[in-house]
Amino acid sequence: MKKFLLGAGIILLLAQCKKDHLNDTAQAAELTVPAFTETGANTFGTYVDDKPWANFGYQWIGGLYSGQPAHNIPNVVTAGPGVDDKGDSLYTVGARLTVTQNGKVTRDETMYLEIPLPQSHNLKGIHQLVTVDYMLGYRIMNDQSYFSLIRSPVTVTVYQDTIIAGKRIVSGKFHGMLYGYTNLGAPLTDSVKLNGGVFDVGTRD
């Protein structure tokens, strides 16, 4: 699962459990999947087993040993090109959902898409994501991880990949099944279903 760590690295921040008494549980209870857009809105969301999941919440960074004052920063959707551990070009889109109650993190999850990047560098089209190559990864707070598999790939359709005013806008939809793994990489029998997935990112590569 080395590849998961590479993909997750783009969205993981230096974080601690303390959140300066932040409480966003009421807002989290009203969480919805964002509408599909193609404007570079930096949104990401899907339904996980029919429950809404989206980029949400804050991370507490800084403090002791960091050299900067401790403070909350909002989770943001991240995206950009890169290379995996086999040398293949990919484009990663990642998001994080963090819920905090009275300064204590009660939910912390990450999700990312690894989309194959062709020689043309244009992502438009349909992509099948599987664990051995490009994939979708989902990790929840207790270190349980879920991935797309060869037998049941996640389908990602990129509708737009264009440069507007110096900003690269990549927008698409995704759906499929993810299957659980232990920390040692052994497959489990549990799974989660993703449907209605959307993303819309705008970056200056």
mmCIF file of N, CA and C in Angstrom, residues 10 13 15 34 43 53 61 80 83 91 96 98 109 116 123-124 135 137 157-158 161 166 169 174 176 188 190 199 201:
data_model
loop_
_atom_site.group_PDB
_atom_site.id
_atom_site.type_symbol
_atom_site.label_atom_id
_atom_site.label_comp_id
_atom_site.label_asym_id
_atom_site.label_seq_id
_atom_site.Cartn_x
_atom_site.Cartn_y
_atom_site.Cartn_z
ATOM 1 N N ILE A 10 -0.474 14.191 -0.560
ATOM 2 C CA ILE A 10 -0.837 15.473 -1.154
ATOM 3 C C ILE A 10 -1.892 16.196 -0.341
ATOM 4 N N LEU A 13 -2.049 17.136 6.229
ATOM 5 C CA LEU A 13 -1.415 18.311 6.799
ATOM 6 C C LEU A 13 -0.850 17.952 8.158
ATOM 7 N N ALA A 15 -1.035 17.959 11.608
ATOM 8 C CA ALA A 15 -2.245 18.197 12.395
ATOM 9 C C ALA A 15 -2.112 17.591 13.777
ATOM 10 N N PRO A 34 -21.501 18.640 -2.916
ATOM 11 C CA PRO A 34 -21.626 19.840 -3.752
ATOM 12 C C PRO A 34 -22.192 19.527 -5.123
ATOM 13 N N THR A 43 -14.070 22.023 -5.286
ATOM 14 C CA THR A 43 -15.021 21.225 -4.527
ATOM 15 C C THR A 43 -14.810 19.740 -4.808
ATOM 16 N N TRP A 53 -20.619 12.846 1.750
ATOM 17 C CA TRP A 53 -19.222 13.036 2.151
ATOM 18 C C TRP A 53 -18.661 14.174 1.295
ATOM 19 N N ILE A 61 -2.854 23.403 13.180
ATOM 20 C CA ILE A 61 -1.445 23.273 12.837
ATOM 21 C C ILE A 61 -0.610 24.213 13.693
ATOM 22 N N GLY A 80 -3.166 18.199 -8.491
ATOM 23 C CA GLY A 80 -1.972 18.482 -9.253
ATOM 24 C C GLY A 80 -1.366 17.238 -9.865
ATOM 25 N N VAL A 83 4.027 11.826 -10.167
ATOM 26 C CA VAL A 83 4.525 10.544 -10.660
ATOM 27 C C VAL A 83 4.406 9.532 -9.534
ATOM 28 N N TYR A 91 -2.569 12.380 -12.155
ATOM 29 C CA TYR A 91 -3.125 13.629 -11.643
ATOM 30 C C TYR A 91 -3.958 13.265 -10.424
ATOM 31 N N ARG A 96 -10.417 16.251 2.358
ATOM 32 C CA ARG A 96 -10.407 15.788 3.747
ATOM 33 C C ARG A 96 -11.675 16.245 4.454
ATOM 34 N N THR A 98 -13.071 16.611 8.299
ATOM 35 C CA THR A 98 -12.720 16.596 9.715
ATOM 36 C C THR A 98 -13.854 17.218 10.521
ATOM 37 N N GLU A 109 -11.238 11.939 7.978
ATOM 38 C CA GLU A 109 -11.200 11.030 6.839
ATOM 39 C C GLU A 109 -10.596 11.726 5.623
ATOM 40 N N PRO A 116 -4.910 8.567 -14.413
ATOM 41 C CA PRO A 116 -3.774 8.470 -15.338
ATOM 42 C C PRO A 116 -3.649 9.726 -16.188
ATOM 43 N N LEU A 123 -6.873 15.303 -19.501
ATOM 44 C CA LEU A 123 -7.523 14.225 -18.768
ATOM 45 C C LEU A 123 -8.925 13.893 -19.261
ATOM 46 N N LYS A 124 -9.455 14.628 -20.202
ATOM 47 C CA LYS A 124 -10.824 14.404 -20.643
ATOM 48 C C LYS A 124 -11.038 12.954 -21.069
ATOM 49 N N MET A 135 -5.918 4.731 -8.896
ATOM 50 C CA MET A 135 -6.950 4.239 -7.990
ATOM 51 C C MET A 135 -7.654 5.360 -7.259
ATOM 52 N N GLY A 137 -8.590 6.070 -3.251
ATOM 53 C CA GLY A 137 -8.327 5.628 -1.892
ATOM 54 C C GLY A 137 -9.154 6.411 -0.889
ATOM 55 N N THR A 157 -15.097 10.019 -14.853
ATOM 56 C CA THR A 157 -15.282 10.690 -16.135
ATOM 57 C C THR A 157 -14.886 12.150 -15.986
ATOM 58 N N VAL A 158 -13.857 12.564 -16.701
ATOM 59 C CA VAL A 158 -13.406 13.954 -16.674
ATOM 60 C C VAL A 158 -14.081 14.688 -17.829
ATOM 61 N N ASP A 161 -10.940 19.667 -18.887
ATOM 62 C CA ASP A 161 -9.540 19.885 -18.529
ATOM 63 C C ASP A 161 -9.051 20.987 -19.453
ATOM 64 N N GLY A 166 -4.820 31.356 -17.153
ATOM 65 C CA GLY A 166 -3.654 30.816 -16.466
ATOM 66 C C GLY A 166 -3.961 29.777 -15.410
ATOM 67 N N ILE A 169 -8.400 24.096 -15.023
ATOM 68 C CA ILE A 169 -9.656 23.644 -14.448
ATOM 69 C C ILE A 169 -9.905 22.193 -14.860
ATOM 70 N N PHE A 174 -17.507 10.640 -10.505
ATOM 71 C CA PHE A 174 -17.001 9.286 -10.260
ATOM 72 C C PHE A 174 -18.006 8.468 -9.472
ATOM 73 N N GLY A 176 -18.436 3.982 -7.886
ATOM 74 C CA GLY A 176 -17.910 2.618 -7.849
ATOM 75 C C GLY A 176 -17.874 2.061 -6.442
ATOM 76 N N LEU A 188 -10.008 -7.303 3.094
ATOM 77 C CA LEU A 188 -11.108 -7.637 3.976
ATOM 78 C C LEU A 188 -12.377 -7.825 3.142
ATOM 79 N N ASP A 190 -15.320 -6.331 3.888
ATOM 80 C CA ASP A 190 -16.228 -5.195 3.912
ATOM 81 C C ASP A 190 -15.949 -4.253 2.743
ATOM 82 N N PHE A 199 -16.067 16.394 -8.618
ATOM 83 C CA PHE A 199 -14.926 17.227 -8.253
ATOM 84 C C PHE A 199 -14.777 18.327 -9.288
ATOM 85 N N VAL A 201 -11.745 21.337 -9.705
ATOM 86 C CA VAL A 201 -10.571 21.992 -9.141
ATOM 87 C C VAL A 201 -9.973 22.988 -10.117
#
